[in-house]
Coordinates of C-alpha atoms in Angstrom, one line a residue:
M1 CA 65.4 59.5 98.5
R2 CA 66.0 61.4 95.2
K3 CA 63.0 63.7 96.0
S4 CA 64.3 64.9 99.3
L5 CA 67.9 65.1 97.7
A6 CA 66.7 67.8 95.2
R7 CA 65.3 69.7 98.0
L8 CA 68.2 69.6 99.8
F9 CA 70.5 71.0 97.4
A10 CA 68.2 73.7 96.6
S11 CA 69.4 75.1 99.8
A12 CA 73.0 74.3 99.6
A13 CA 74.1 77.8 100.8
L14 CA 73.9 78.9 104.2
A15 CA 71.0 81.4 104.7
L16 CA 72.3 85.0 105.1
G17 CA 69.2 87.1 106.3
T18 CA 66.5 89.2 105.2
T19 CA 67.1 90.1 101.6
V20 CA 67.1 94.0 100.7
P21 CA 66.4 95.5 97.3
C22 CA 69.2 94.7 94.8
T23 CA 71.6 97.6 93.5
P24 CA 73.8 97.3 90.1
A25 CA 76.8 95.0 90.6
P26 CA 79.3 96.9 93.2
W27 CA 82.3 96.8 91.0
A28 CA 80.5 98.5 88.2
A29 CA 82.5 101.7 89.2
P30 CA 85.4 102.3 90.9
P31 CA 85.8 102.9 94.7
A32 CA 85.0 106.2 96.3
A33 CA 88.0 108.5 97.1
A34 CA 87.4 108.1 100.6
D35 CA 88.0 104.2 100.3
L36 CA 91.0 104.2 98.0
G37 CA 93.3 104.5 100.9
R38 CA 92.2 101.3 102.7
P39 CA 94.1 98.3 102.1
E40 CA 91.2 96.1 101.2
A41 CA 90.4 98.6 98.1
Q42 CA 93.6 98.6 96.6
Q43 CA 94.1 96.0 94.0
P44 CA 96.9 93.5 95.0
A45 CA 100.2 93.7 92.9
Q46 CA 101.2 90.6 93.7
G47 CA 100.1 87.2 95.0
W48 CA 97.9 86.5 92.0
E49 CA 98.0 83.1 89.8
R50 CA 96.3 82.0 86.8
Y51 CA 94.5 78.5 87.9
T52 CA 92.5 75.7 86.2
Y53 CA 91.6 72.1 86.9
P54 CA 92.5 68.8 84.8
G55 CA 89.6 68.2 82.5
E56 CA 88.0 71.4 83.0
E57 CA 87.4 74.0 80.3
F58 CA 88.1 77.3 82.5
S59 CA 90.8 79.2 84.0
V60 CA 90.6 82.3 86.2
E61 CA 93.2 84.3 88.3
L62 CA 92.9 84.2 92.0
P63 CA 94.6 85.6 94.8
G64 CA 95.4 82.5 96.3
A65 CA 95.4 78.6 95.6
P66 CA 91.5 77.8 95.8
F67 CA 90.2 74.7 97.5
V68 CA 88.3 71.7 95.1
W69 CA 85.4 69.9 96.4
E70 CA 83.1 67.3 94.2
M71 CA 79.7 66.1 95.0
R72 CA 76.7 65.2 93.1
R73 CA 73.9 67.8 92.2
P74 CA 70.3 66.9 91.4
V75 CA 69.3 67.6 87.8
Y76 CA 66.3 70.6 88.0
K77 CA 62.8 69.4 88.7
S78 CA 64.4 65.6 88.8
E79 CA 63.4 63.3 91.6
R80 CA 66.0 60.7 90.4
E81 CA 69.1 62.1 88.3
T82 CA 72.1 63.7 89.8
E83 CA 75.4 64.8 88.3
K84 CA 78.7 65.6 89.3
M85 CA 79.7 69.1 90.2
R86 CA 83.0 70.8 91.6
T87 CA 83.5 73.8 93.3
F88 CA 86.7 75.9 93.5
G89 CA 86.8 78.6 96.5
V90 CA 89.2 80.9 98.1
Y91 CA 88.9 83.9 100.6
A92 CA 91.4 86.8 100.4
G93 CA 91.5 90.4 101.0
G94 CA 87.7 90.9 101.8
V95 CA 86.4 88.7 98.8
V96 CA 85.1 85.2 98.7
Y97 CA 85.8 83.7 95.4
L98 CA 83.7 80.7 94.1
V99 CA 83.6 78.7 90.9
A100 CA 81.7 75.9 90.2
S101 CA 81.5 73.3 87.5
F102 CA 78.2 71.4 86.6
D103 CA 79.0 68.3 84.8
E104 CA 76.2 67.3 82.0
P105 CA 73.8 70.4 82.1
R106 CA 70.3 69.5 80.6
P107 CA 69.1 71.8 78.0
F108 CA 66.1 72.9 80.0
E109 CA 68.0 73.6 82.9
P110 CA 67.8 77.6 83.4
L111 CA 71.1 79.3 84.2
D112 CA 69.7 80.9 87.3
Y113 CA 69.3 77.5 89.0
F114 CA 73.0 77.3 89.2
I115 CA 73.5 80.2 91.4
S116 CA 71.5 78.3 94.2
F117 CA 74.6 76.2 94.5
G118 CA 76.7 78.9 95.7
W119 CA 74.0 81.5 97.0
N120 CA 70.9 81.2 99.4
G121 CA 68.7 81.6 96.5
S122 CA 67.4 84.8 97.2
G123 CA 68.4 88.6 96.4
V124 CA 69.1 87.5 92.9
T125 CA 68.5 90.2 89.8
P126 CA 69.3 89.1 86.2
G127 CA 71.6 91.4 84.4
E128 CA 72.8 91.6 81.0
G129 CA 73.4 88.5 78.6
L130 CA 76.8 87.9 78.1
K131 CA 79.1 85.6 75.6
M132 CA 82.4 84.3 75.8
G133 CA 83.7 82.7 72.6
G134 CA 80.8 80.7 71.5
S135 CA 79.7 80.2 75.3
P136 CA 76.4 82.3 76.1
G137 CA 75.8 83.4 79.7
R138 CA 74.0 85.7 81.9
E139 CA 75.6 88.2 84.8
F140 CA 73.4 88.3 87.8
H141 CA 73.5 90.6 90.8
L142 CA 73.4 89.7 94.2
Q143 CA 72.3 91.4 97.6
T144 CA 71.5 90.3 100.9
A145 CA 71.9 91.4 104.5
G146 CA 75.6 93.1 104.3
I147 CA 76.7 91.1 101.6
R148 CA 76.7 92.2 97.9
G149 CA 77.8 90.0 94.9
T150 CA 77.8 89.5 91.1
A151 CA 77.7 85.7 89.4
R152 CA 78.4 85.0 85.8
V153 CA 77.2 81.8 84.4
Y154 CA 78.1 80.5 81.1
R155 CA 77.0 77.2 79.1
T156 CA 79.8 75.6 77.2
G157 CA 79.4 72.4 75.1
K158 CA 80.2 70.1 78.2
R159 CA 79.3 72.0 81.3
V160 CA 77.7 75.0 82.8
Y161 CA 80.3 77.3 84.8
L162 CA 79.5 79.7 87.9
F163 CA 81.9 82.5 88.8
M164 CA 81.0 84.4 91.6
A165 CA 82.3 87.2 94.1
Q166 CA 81.0 88.4 97.2
I167 CA 82.3 91.1 99.4
Q168 CA 81.2 93.0 102.5
E169 CA 83.6 96.0 102.1
P170 CA 84.6 98.3 99.4
V171 CA 87.0 95.9 97.5
E172 CA 85.6 96.4 93.8
A173 CA 89.3 96.2 92.0
S174 CA 89.8 92.8 93.3
A175 CA 86.3 91.4 92.1
R176 CA 86.9 93.1 88.7
R177 CA 90.1 91.5 88.4
F178 CA 88.8 88.2 89.0
F179 CA 85.8 88.4 86.3
D180 CA 88.1 90.0 83.7
S181 CA 90.4 86.9 84.1
V182 CA 88.3 84.4 83.3
T183 CA 88.6 82.3 80.0
L184 CA 86.6 79.4 78.7
S185 CA 88.5 76.9 76.0
A186 CA 89.2 73.3 75.4
S187 CA 92.7 73.6 76.6
P188 CA 92.9 76.2 79.2
A189 CA 96.3 77.1 80.6
G190 CA 97.0 77.7 84.4
R191 CA 98.4 76.1 87.7
A192 CA 96.4 72.9 88.1
V193 CA 94.3 73.2 91.5
R194 CA 95.4 70.3 94.0
P195 CA 92.8 68.8 96.5
L196 CA 93.5 69.3 100.3
E197 CA 95.5 66.1 101.1
R198 CA 95.2 66.0 105.0
L199 CA 92.8 66.5 107.7
L200 CA 93.4 69.5 109.8
V201 CA 92.2 67.5 113.0
R202 CA 94.0 67.9 116.4
P203 CA 94.5 64.8 118.3
D204 CA 93.2 66.0 121.7
P205 CA 89.8 67.8 121.3
P206 CA 88.7 70.1 124.2
P207 CA 85.5 69.5 126.2
P208 CA 82.4 70.2 124.5
Q209 CA 80.4 73.4 125.4
P210 CA 76.8 73.8 125.9
P211 CA 74.9 74.4 122.8
L212 CA 74.1 78.2 121.8
P213 CA 71.7 79.7 119.0
A214 CA 72.9 78.4 115.5
A215 CA 72.6 79.1 112.1
S216 CA 71.9 76.1 109.7
G217 CA 72.2 74.9 106.2
V218 CA 71.4 71.9 104.6
G219 CA 74.1 69.2 103.7
S220 CA 74.3 66.6 101.1
L221 CA 71.9 63.6 101.2
G222 CA 70.3 64.6 104.4
A223 CA 73.4 65.8 106.1
A224 CA 72.0 69.0 107.9
A225 CA 74.7 71.4 108.9
E226 CA 75.1 73.8 111.6
V227 CA 77.6 76.6 112.6
R228 CA 77.5 77.8 116.3
P229 CA 79.2 80.2 117.9
S230 CA 81.8 78.3 120.2
A231 CA 82.3 79.2 124.2
A232 CA 86.3 78.5 123.5
P233 CA 88.0 81.4 125.5
A234 CA 90.7 83.6 124.1
A235 CA 94.0 83.1 125.4
G236 CA 95.7 86.4 124.1
A237 CA 95.8 88.9 121.4
D238 CA 96.7 86.6 118.4
Q239 CA 94.3 84.1 119.9
P240 CA 91.0 83.2 118.7
V241 CA 88.1 85.4 120.2
R242 CA 84.8 84.5 121.2
P243 CA 81.6 85.8 119.3
A244 CA 80.8 88.4 122.1
E245 CA 84.0 89.8 121.5
T246 CA 83.7 90.8 118.2
T247 CA 82.4 93.9 116.5
R248 CA 81.2 91.7 113.6
K249 CA 81.0 87.9 113.9
A250 CA 82.3 85.5 111.4
L251 CA 80.1 84.8 108.5
V252 CA 79.7 81.9 106.5
V253 CA 78.6 82.0 103.3
Y254 CA 79.3 78.8 101.8
K255 CA 79.5 75.5 103.0
T256 CA 80.6 72.5 101.1
E257 CA 78.2 69.3 101.7
P258 CA 79.6 66.0 103.3
N259 CA 79.4 63.0 101.6
F260 CA 77.6 59.9 103.0
T261 CA 79.8 57.1 102.7
E262 CA 78.4 53.7 101.2
E263 CA 79.5 51.8 104.3
A264 CA 77.4 54.2 106.7
R265 CA 74.5 53.8 104.2
R266 CA 74.5 49.8 104.2
N267 CA 74.9 49.8 108.2
N268 CA 72.1 52.6 108.5
V269 CA 74.2 54.8 110.4
T270 CA 72.6 58.3 111.4
G271 CA 73.4 60.8 113.7
V272 CA 75.3 64.0 114.2
V273 CA 79.1 64.9 113.8
R274 CA 80.0 68.0 115.7
V275 CA 83.6 69.7 115.6
R276 CA 85.3 72.9 116.9
A277 CA 86.9 74.8 114.5
V278 CA 88.7 78.4 114.5
L279 CA 87.6 80.4 111.5
T280 CA 90.9 82.7 111.0
S281 CA 91.2 86.3 110.2
E282 CA 93.0 85.2 106.8
G283 CA 89.9 83.2 105.7
K284 CA 91.0 79.7 106.6
V285 CA 89.5 76.9 108.9
D286 CA 92.3 75.7 111.4
R287 CA 92.5 73.8 114.5
I288 CA 89.4 71.5 113.6
S289 CA 89.0 68.9 116.6
V290 CA 86.1 66.4 117.1
I291 CA 83.8 66.8 119.9
K292 CA 81.4 64.0 118.8
G293 CA 81.9 61.6 115.9
L294 CA 80.3 59.0 114.0
P295 CA 81.5 55.5 112.6
D296 CA 82.0 54.4 109.0
G297 CA 83.8 57.4 107.9
L298 CA 81.4 60.0 108.4
T299 CA 83.5 61.8 110.9
E300 CA 86.1 62.0 108.2
Q301 CA 83.8 63.2 105.8
A302 CA 82.4 66.0 108.2
V303 CA 85.7 67.2 109.0
R304 CA 86.7 67.5 105.1
A305 CA 83.8 69.4 104.7
A306 CA 84.4 72.0 107.5
Q307 CA 87.9 72.6 105.9
H308 CA 86.1 73.6 102.7
I309 CA 84.0 76.4 104.4
L310 CA 84.1 79.8 102.7
F311 CA 83.6 82.9 105.2
F312 CA 84.0 86.4 106.0
P313 CA 86.4 86.8 109.3
A314 CA 85.3 88.2 112.4
V315 CA 86.2 91.8 112.9
K316 CA 87.2 93.5 116.2
D317 CA 88.0 97.0 116.9
G318 CA 88.4 97.3 112.9
R319 CA 90.8 94.8 112.2
R320 CA 89.9 91.1 111.4
V321 CA 90.2 88.3 113.7
S322 CA 90.1 84.9 114.3
Q323 CA 86.9 83.3 115.9
W324 CA 86.0 79.7 117.6
V325 CA 82.9 78.3 116.0
I326 CA 81.2 74.8 116.4
I327 CA 80.0 73.1 113.6
E328 CA 77.3 70.4 113.1
Y329 CA 76.7 68.0 110.3
N330 CA 73.5 66.1 110.7
F331 CA 73.7 62.7 108.7
N332 CA 70.4 61.2 108.1
I333 CA 69.3 58.5 105.5
V334 CA 66.2 60.1 103.6

């Protein structure tokens, strides 16, 4: 089981397409003059706050409250050992921000290994070495079809920290602010991130739709995950649209991994949880409804994981719009 687990976690991020040659970090220089008039290219004056989490050694400024998600990760090249990790993520203004904290990193675990928990593993080019206080690190440049990004990884006395920003559009100012705000210390200051406390499930789910071609990722402990375009109809200008009605479909770039409950493991429960959801124009997951569930807490675990997806919203006629999707989690005991 552990051998399969390590292989699964190595593909934790959703596949994003064919890679292309990497360029320097997109925020290494100011946006072009032609882009400065775009709202997305202007650094926000308000809405940013400094966040941290109890027991962590980091703080960072973000344009909105991030989610927090905890799971276990495999130790590098180990078939048995796992350690805890936490991810903190938020989308705002055309940028996907991700922070990941890895407990008890081994001295032999390379820094680029930790990038695979927030990126699909291709299109990664090492950059310059970094140092913050006494914590060594390295910058990595990321590029794949339609997405550019930068990751910075630091090793502290207790943990490894990954800070990542991904963009589709010229929004370099916001990404620079994110990286420039990072601090590492034993007692970081900032607003404490709070986990989501409720399940965003509608009581009356709509009927299931015929399956459509899907882009797939890999879930935790054998829970394979898929995101399908949904055939749910649009009901008006402010309502979610079909994928076929978009100029650019919503693009999932990070999927949290559902946890397999101990009760389900004892009862050998396997199968698929399928939910419908709206990926909103503001980068939130909304209107989740269960199409097909599983017992022993697996439905709830899938819904919780779906709430923490990070994505770029769909675009129609030059503006961001909400889009229906169907999300599947395939739970297998491996």
